Amino acid sequence: MSVYLITGSSGAGKTAVAEELQRRGYTAYNTDTMPEVTSLYDMATGEAISLQNWPPAPLDTKRYHWNWDLQALRKLFDSGDPVFVAAITSNTKENLHLFDSVFVINPTVETIMHRLITRTSNNIGKHPDELAGILESHTKSAAMWQSLGATLVDGDQSLGEVVDTILCHIKSGPPG
């Protein structure tokens, strides 16, 4: 079984890529929308924060971490071959060893800003301080991801081209 991580900053297009992979018949998960796999933790107390008690924006990323539950994440790996996981978590880097390859969707800052400001699926990045933090982190991340062996994928391409690029890198045809 092969397991692939699709990551990138907020607004990079991870959710859309996971949905397109599913549409094409692949097993793909957006763990950001799976509270049984990914949760917000208050690092001061060690407790998980429910959606009803989500702290107000801007989120203090020094206090709150968006982490995978590794046991729950590993259960997803048994659901198909290959398995794609789309996410960015506070504990992504230390768990890269769980994945056969890592793909980082890397659009321009302008594209990320437009996507965050106009998206309707959630409010992450809409607060000016959150937006500034996401954009700052994004501008520093490409070299870091490459140093970790990740493959950068041009996130300004069409959705189909992004998915085709990822599939080309794993040399995988359609499932089945």
PDB file of C-alpha atoms in Angstrom:
ATOM      1  CA  MET A   1       0.000   0.000   0.000  1.00  0.00           C
ATOM      2  CA  SER A   2       1.191   3.502  -0.836  1.00  0.00           C
ATOM      3  CA  VAL A   3       0.275   6.570   1.191  1.00  0.00           C
ATOM      4  CA  TYR A   4       0.754  10.096  -0.105  1.00  0.00           C
ATOM      5  CA  LEU A   5       0.479  13.436   1.665  1.00  0.00           C
ATOM      6  CA  ILE A   6      -0.894  16.459  -0.149  1.00  0.00           C
ATOM      7  CA  THR A   7      -0.112  19.552   1.853  1.00  0.00           C
ATOM      8  CA  GLY A   8       0.353  23.296   1.562  1.00  0.00           C
ATOM      9  CA  SER A   9      -0.736  26.408   3.363  1.00  0.00           C
ATOM     10  CA  SER A  10      -4.342  27.344   3.992  1.00  0.00           C
ATOM     11  CA  GLY A  11      -5.857  28.256   0.647  1.00  0.00           C
ATOM     12  CA  ALA A  12      -3.377  26.203  -1.392  1.00  0.00           C
ATOM     13  CA  GLY A  13      -6.082  23.889  -2.752  1.00  0.00           C
ATOM     14  CA  LYS A  14      -5.692  20.711  -0.687  1.00  0.00           C
ATOM     15  CA  THR A  15      -9.440  20.178  -0.282  1.00  0.00           C
ATOM     16  CA  ALA A  16     -10.137  20.641  -3.984  1.00  0.00           C
ATOM     17  CA  VAL A  17      -7.340  18.184  -4.887  1.00  0.00           C
ATOM     18  CA  ALA A  18      -8.680  15.565  -2.461  1.00  0.00           C
ATOM     19  CA  GLU A  19     -12.180  15.970  -3.898  1.00  0.00           C
ATOM     20  CA  GLU A  20     -10.881  15.655  -7.469  1.00  0.00           C
ATOM     21  CA  LEU A  21      -8.920  12.511  -6.578  1.00  0.00           C
ATOM     22  CA  GLN A  22     -12.102  11.050  -5.069  1.00  0.00           C
ATOM     23  CA  ARG A  23     -14.039  12.003  -8.202  1.00  0.00           C
ATOM     24  CA  ARG A  24     -11.450  10.079 -10.230  1.00  0.00           C
ATOM     25  CA  GLY A  25     -11.939   7.003  -8.065  1.00  0.00           C
ATOM     26  CA  TYR A  26      -8.993   7.267  -5.691  1.00  0.00           C
ATOM     27  CA  THR A  27      -9.113   6.928  -1.928  1.00  0.00           C
ATOM     28  CA  ALA A  28      -8.467  10.453  -0.682  1.00  0.00           C
ATOM     29  CA  TYR A  29      -9.146  12.133   2.639  1.00  0.00           C
ATOM     30  CA  ASN A  30      -9.212  15.754   3.695  1.00  0.00           C
ATOM     31  CA  THR A  31      -8.385  15.174   7.347  1.00  0.00           C
ATOM     32  CA  ASP A  32      -9.033  18.835   8.163  1.00  0.00           C
ATOM     33  CA  THR A  33     -12.751  18.002   7.967  1.00  0.00           C
ATOM     34  CA  MET A  34     -12.469  14.793  10.000  1.00  0.00           C
ATOM     35  CA  PRO A  35     -12.677  15.603  13.735  1.00  0.00           C
ATOM     36  CA  GLU A  36     -12.002  11.950  14.560  1.00  0.00           C
ATOM     37  CA  VAL A  37      -8.580  12.342  12.876  1.00  0.00           C
ATOM     38  CA  THR A  38      -7.590  15.992  13.309  1.00  0.00           C
ATOM     39  CA  SER A  39      -8.363  18.250  16.262  1.00  0.00           C
ATOM     40  CA  LEU A  40      -7.427  21.609  17.710  1.00  0.00           C
ATOM     41  CA  TYR A  41      -5.517  21.239  20.983  1.00  0.00           C
ATOM     42  CA  ASP A  42      -4.939  23.803  23.695  1.00  0.00           C
ATOM     43  CA  MET A  43      -1.249  23.321  24.429  1.00  0.00           C
ATOM     44  CA  ALA A  44      -1.648  25.019  27.828  1.00  0.00           C
ATOM     45  CA  THR A  45      -4.119  22.371  29.022  1.00  0.00           C
ATOM     46  CA  GLY A  46      -3.457  19.502  26.586  1.00  0.00           C
ATOM     47  CA  GLU A  47      -7.179  19.249  25.884  1.00  0.00           C
ATOM     48  CA  ALA A  48      -8.909  18.993  22.525  1.00  0.00           C
ATOM     49  CA  ILE A  49     -11.132  21.956  21.634  1.00  0.00           C
ATOM     50  CA  SER A  50     -14.582  21.176  20.241  1.00  0.00           C
ATOM     51  CA  LEU A  51     -15.969  23.097  17.289  1.00  0.00           C
ATOM     52  CA  GLN A  52     -18.466  24.707  19.673  1.00  0.00           C
ATOM     53  CA  ASN A  53     -15.604  26.088  21.822  1.00  0.00           C
ATOM     54  CA  TRP A  54     -13.319  27.177  18.973  1.00  0.00           C
ATOM     55  CA  PRO A  55     -11.332  30.259  20.066  1.00  0.00           C
ATOM     56  CA  PRO A  56     -12.041  33.570  18.319  1.00  0.00           C
ATOM     57  CA  ALA A  57      -9.863  34.792  15.452  1.00  0.00           C
ATOM     58  CA  PRO A  58      -7.033  35.368  15.162  1.00  0.00           C
ATOM     59  CA  LEU A  59      -6.040  31.889  16.328  1.00  0.00           C
ATOM     60  CA  ASP A  60      -2.980  31.960  18.622  1.00  0.00           C
ATOM     61  CA  THR A  61      -0.838  29.312  16.894  1.00  0.00           C
ATOM     62  CA  LYS A  62       1.617  29.291  19.786  1.00  0.00           C
ATOM     63  CA  ARG A  63      -1.146  28.144  22.148  1.00  0.00           C
ATOM     64  CA  TYR A  64      -3.366  26.095  19.839  1.00  0.00           C
ATOM     65  CA  HIS A  65      -2.112  23.278  17.625  1.00  0.00           C
ATOM     66  CA  TRP A  66      -4.027  21.513  14.850  1.00  0.00           C
ATOM     67  CA  ASN A  67      -2.810  17.920  15.219  1.00  0.00           C
ATOM     68  CA  TRP A  68      -3.486  14.492  13.818  1.00  0.00           C
ATOM     69  CA  ASP A  69      -4.501  11.686  16.113  1.00  0.00           C
ATOM     70  CA  LEU A  70      -1.916   9.257  14.744  1.00  0.00           C
ATOM     71  CA  GLN A  71      -3.870   6.125  15.616  1.00  0.00           C
ATOM     72  CA  ALA A  72      -6.924   7.442  13.762  1.00  0.00           C
ATOM     73  CA  LEU A  73      -4.757   8.618  10.848  1.00  0.00           C
ATOM     74  CA  ARG A  74      -3.134   5.197  10.443  1.00  0.00           C
ATOM     75  CA  LYS A  75      -6.587   3.566  10.242  1.00  0.00           C
ATOM     76  CA  LEU A  76      -7.205   5.547   7.040  1.00  0.00           C
ATOM     77  CA  PHE A  77      -4.186   3.927   5.416  1.00  0.00           C
ATOM     78  CA  ASP A  78      -5.912   0.547   5.299  1.00  0.00           C
ATOM     79  CA  SER A  79      -8.772   1.771   3.138  1.00  0.00           C
ATOM     80  CA  GLY A  80      -7.212   1.507  -0.291  1.00  0.00           C
ATOM     81  CA  ASP A  81      -4.164   1.564  -2.479  1.00  0.00           C
ATOM     82  CA  PRO A  82      -3.038   4.219  -3.042  1.00  0.00           C
ATOM     83  CA  VAL A  83      -4.285   6.473  -0.238  1.00  0.00           C
ATOM     84  CA  PHE A  84      -4.031  10.260  -0.427  1.00  0.00           C
ATOM     85  CA  VAL A  85      -4.226  12.423   2.695  1.00  0.00           C
ATOM     86  CA  ALA A  86      -4.748  16.164   2.276  1.00  0.00           C
ATOM     87  CA  ALA A  87      -3.859  18.245   5.328  1.00  0.00           C
ATOM     88  CA  ILE A  88      -1.600  20.699   7.047  1.00  0.00           C
ATOM     89  CA  THR A  89      -1.252  20.136  10.774  1.00  0.00           C
ATOM     90  CA  SER A  90       1.029  21.316  13.546  1.00  0.00           C
ATOM     91  CA  ASN A  91       2.493  17.807  13.679  1.00  0.00           C
ATOM     92  CA  THR A  92       2.905  17.245   9.938  1.00  0.00           C
ATOM     93  CA  LYS A  93       6.692  17.566   9.749  1.00  0.00           C
ATOM     94  CA  GLU A  94       7.444  15.068  12.518  1.00  0.00           C
ATOM     95  CA  ASN A  95       5.152  12.519  10.870  1.00  0.00           C
ATOM     96  CA  LEU A  96       6.395  12.712   7.281  1.00  0.00           C
ATOM     97  CA  HIS A  97       7.868   9.229   7.733  1.00  0.00           C
ATOM     98  CA  LEU A  98       4.313   7.846   7.510  1.00  0.00           C
ATOM     99  CA  PHE A  99       4.080   8.823   3.837  1.00  0.00           C
ATOM    100  CA  ASP A 100       5.725   7.397   0.731  1.00  0.00           C
ATOM    101  CA  SER A 101       5.777  10.830  -0.922  1.00  0.00           C
ATOM    102  CA  VAL A 102       4.802  14.351   0.018  1.00  0.00           C
ATOM    103  CA  PHE A 103       3.326  16.810  -2.466  1.00  0.00           C
ATOM    104  CA  VAL A 104       3.151  20.485  -1.577  1.00  0.00           C
ATOM    105  CA  ILE A 105       0.657  22.555  -3.522  1.00  0.00           C
ATOM    106  CA  ASN A 106       2.474  25.836  -4.002  1.00  0.00           C
ATOM    107  CA  PRO A 107       0.405  28.669  -5.535  1.00  0.00           C
ATOM    108  CA  THR A 108       1.490  32.295  -5.545  1.00  0.00           C
ATOM    109  CA  VAL A 109       0.799  34.535  -2.557  1.00  0.00           C
ATOM    110  CA  GLU A 110      -1.765  36.399  -4.663  1.00  0.00           C
ATOM    111  CA  THR A 111      -3.659  33.177  -5.378  1.00  0.00           C
ATOM    112  CA  ILE A 112      -3.692  32.138  -1.717  1.00  0.00           C
ATOM    113  CA  MET A 113      -4.871  35.579  -0.623  1.00  0.00           C
ATOM    114  CA  HIS A 114      -7.699  35.540  -3.179  1.00  0.00           C
ATOM    115  CA  ARG A 115      -8.775  32.006  -2.192  1.00  0.00           C
ATOM    116  CA  LEU A 116      -8.787  32.749   1.543  1.00  0.00           C
ATOM    117  CA  ILE A 117     -10.668  36.011   1.218  1.00  0.00           C
ATOM    118  CA  THR A 118     -13.323  34.621  -1.129  1.00  0.00           C
ATOM    119  CA  ARG A 119     -13.857  31.092   0.177  1.00  0.00           C
ATOM    120  CA  THR A 120     -17.092  30.241   1.932  1.00  0.00           C
ATOM    121  CA  SER A 121     -16.254  26.812   3.403  1.00  0.00           C
ATOM    122  CA  ASN A 122     -14.609  28.214   6.554  1.00  0.00           C
ATOM    123  CA  ASN A 123     -13.281  31.436   8.058  1.00  0.00           C
ATOM    124  CA  ILE A 124      -9.623  30.473   8.503  1.00  0.00           C
ATOM    125  CA  GLY A 125      -7.478  33.262   7.093  1.00  0.00           C
ATOM    126  CA  LYS A 126     -10.237  35.839   6.911  1.00  0.00           C
ATOM    127  CA  HIS A 127      -9.016  37.785   9.959  1.00  0.00           C
ATOM    128  CA  PRO A 128      -6.279  40.207   8.808  1.00  0.00           C
ATOM    129  CA  ASP A 129      -3.770  38.887  11.377  1.00  0.00           C
ATOM    130  CA  GLU A 130      -4.415  35.260  10.381  1.00  0.00           C
ATOM    131  CA  LEU A 131      -4.139  36.146   6.704  1.00  0.00           C
ATOM    132  CA  ALA A 132      -0.820  37.910   7.289  1.00  0.00           C
ATOM    133  CA  GLY A 133       0.530  34.922   9.239  1.00  0.00           C
ATOM    134  CA  ILE A 134      -0.542  32.430   6.558  1.00  0.00           C
ATOM    135  CA  LEU A 135       1.015  34.502   3.777  1.00  0.00           C
ATOM    136  CA  GLU A 136       4.248  34.994   5.722  1.00  0.00           C
ATOM    137  CA  SER A 137       4.522  31.284   6.471  1.00  0.00           C
ATOM    138  CA  HIS A 138       3.743  30.404   2.863  1.00  0.00           C
ATOM    139  CA  THR A 139       6.544  32.594   1.495  1.00  0.00           C
ATOM    140  CA  LYS A 140       9.081  30.785   3.690  1.00  0.00           C
ATOM    141  CA  SER A 141       7.789  27.254   3.197  1.00  0.00           C
ATOM    142  CA  ALA A 142       8.868  26.191  -0.318  1.00  0.00           C
ATOM    143  CA  ALA A 143      12.568  25.842   0.516  1.00  0.00           C
ATOM    144  CA  MET A 144      11.757  24.099   3.807  1.00  0.00           C
ATOM    145  CA  TRP A 145       9.500  21.545   2.101  1.00  0.00           C
ATOM    146  CA  GLN A 146      12.047  20.880  -0.626  1.00  0.00           C
ATOM    147  CA  SER A 147      14.759  20.335   2.002  1.00  0.00           C
ATOM    148  CA  LEU A 148      12.495  17.663   3.502  1.00  0.00           C
ATOM    149  CA  GLY A 149      12.220  15.860   0.157  1.00  0.00           C
ATOM    150  CA  ALA A 150       8.751  17.048  -0.807  1.00  0.00           C
ATOM    151  CA  THR A 151       7.693  17.641  -4.391  1.00  0.00           C
ATOM    152  CA  LEU A 152       6.405  21.148  -5.080  1.00  0.00           C
ATOM    153  CA  VAL A 153       3.385  21.313  -7.375  1.00  0.00           C
ATOM    154  CA  ASP A 154       2.431  24.582  -9.068  1.00  0.00           C
ATOM    155  CA  GLY A 155      -0.824  25.509  -7.360  1.00  0.00           C
ATOM    156  CA  ASP A 156      -1.677  28.144  -9.967  1.00  0.00           C
ATOM    157  CA  GLN A 157      -2.366  25.431 -12.549  1.00  0.00           C
ATOM    158  CA  SER A 158      -5.913  24.256 -13.109  1.00  0.00           C
ATOM    159  CA  LEU A 159      -7.225  21.700 -10.627  1.00  0.00           C
ATOM    160  CA  GLY A 160      -7.000  18.967 -13.253  1.00  0.00           C
ATOM    161  CA  GLU A 161      -3.372  19.848 -13.998  1.00  0.00           C
ATOM    162  CA  VAL A 162      -2.450  19.808 -10.299  1.00  0.00           C
ATOM    163  CA  VAL A 163      -3.962  16.341  -9.872  1.00  0.00           C
ATOM    164  CA  ASP A 164      -2.409  15.097 -13.112  1.00  0.00           C
ATOM    165  CA  THR A 165       1.001  16.332 -11.929  1.00  0.00           C
ATOM    166  CA  ILE A 166       0.675  14.453  -8.639  1.00  0.00           C
ATOM    167  CA  LEU A 167      -0.454  11.272 -10.354  1.00  0.00           C
ATOM    168  CA  CYS A 168       2.363  11.553 -12.883  1.00  0.00           C
ATOM    169  CA  HIS A 169       4.896  11.709 -10.049  1.00  0.00           C
ATOM    170  CA  ILE A 170       3.613   8.520  -8.457  1.00  0.00           C
ATOM    171  CA  LYS A 171       3.371   6.875 -11.880  1.00  0.00           C
ATOM    172  CA  SER A 172      -0.111   5.670 -11.128  1.00  0.00           C
ATOM    173  CA  GLY A 173      -2.936   5.218 -13.556  1.00  0.00           C
ATOM    174  CA  PRO A 174      -6.581   5.207 -12.581  1.00  0.00           C
ATOM    175  CA  PRO A 175      -7.448   2.793  -9.785  1.00  0.00           C
ATOM    176  CA  GLY A 176      -8.801  -0.639 -10.568  1.00  0.00           C
TER     177      GLY A 176
END
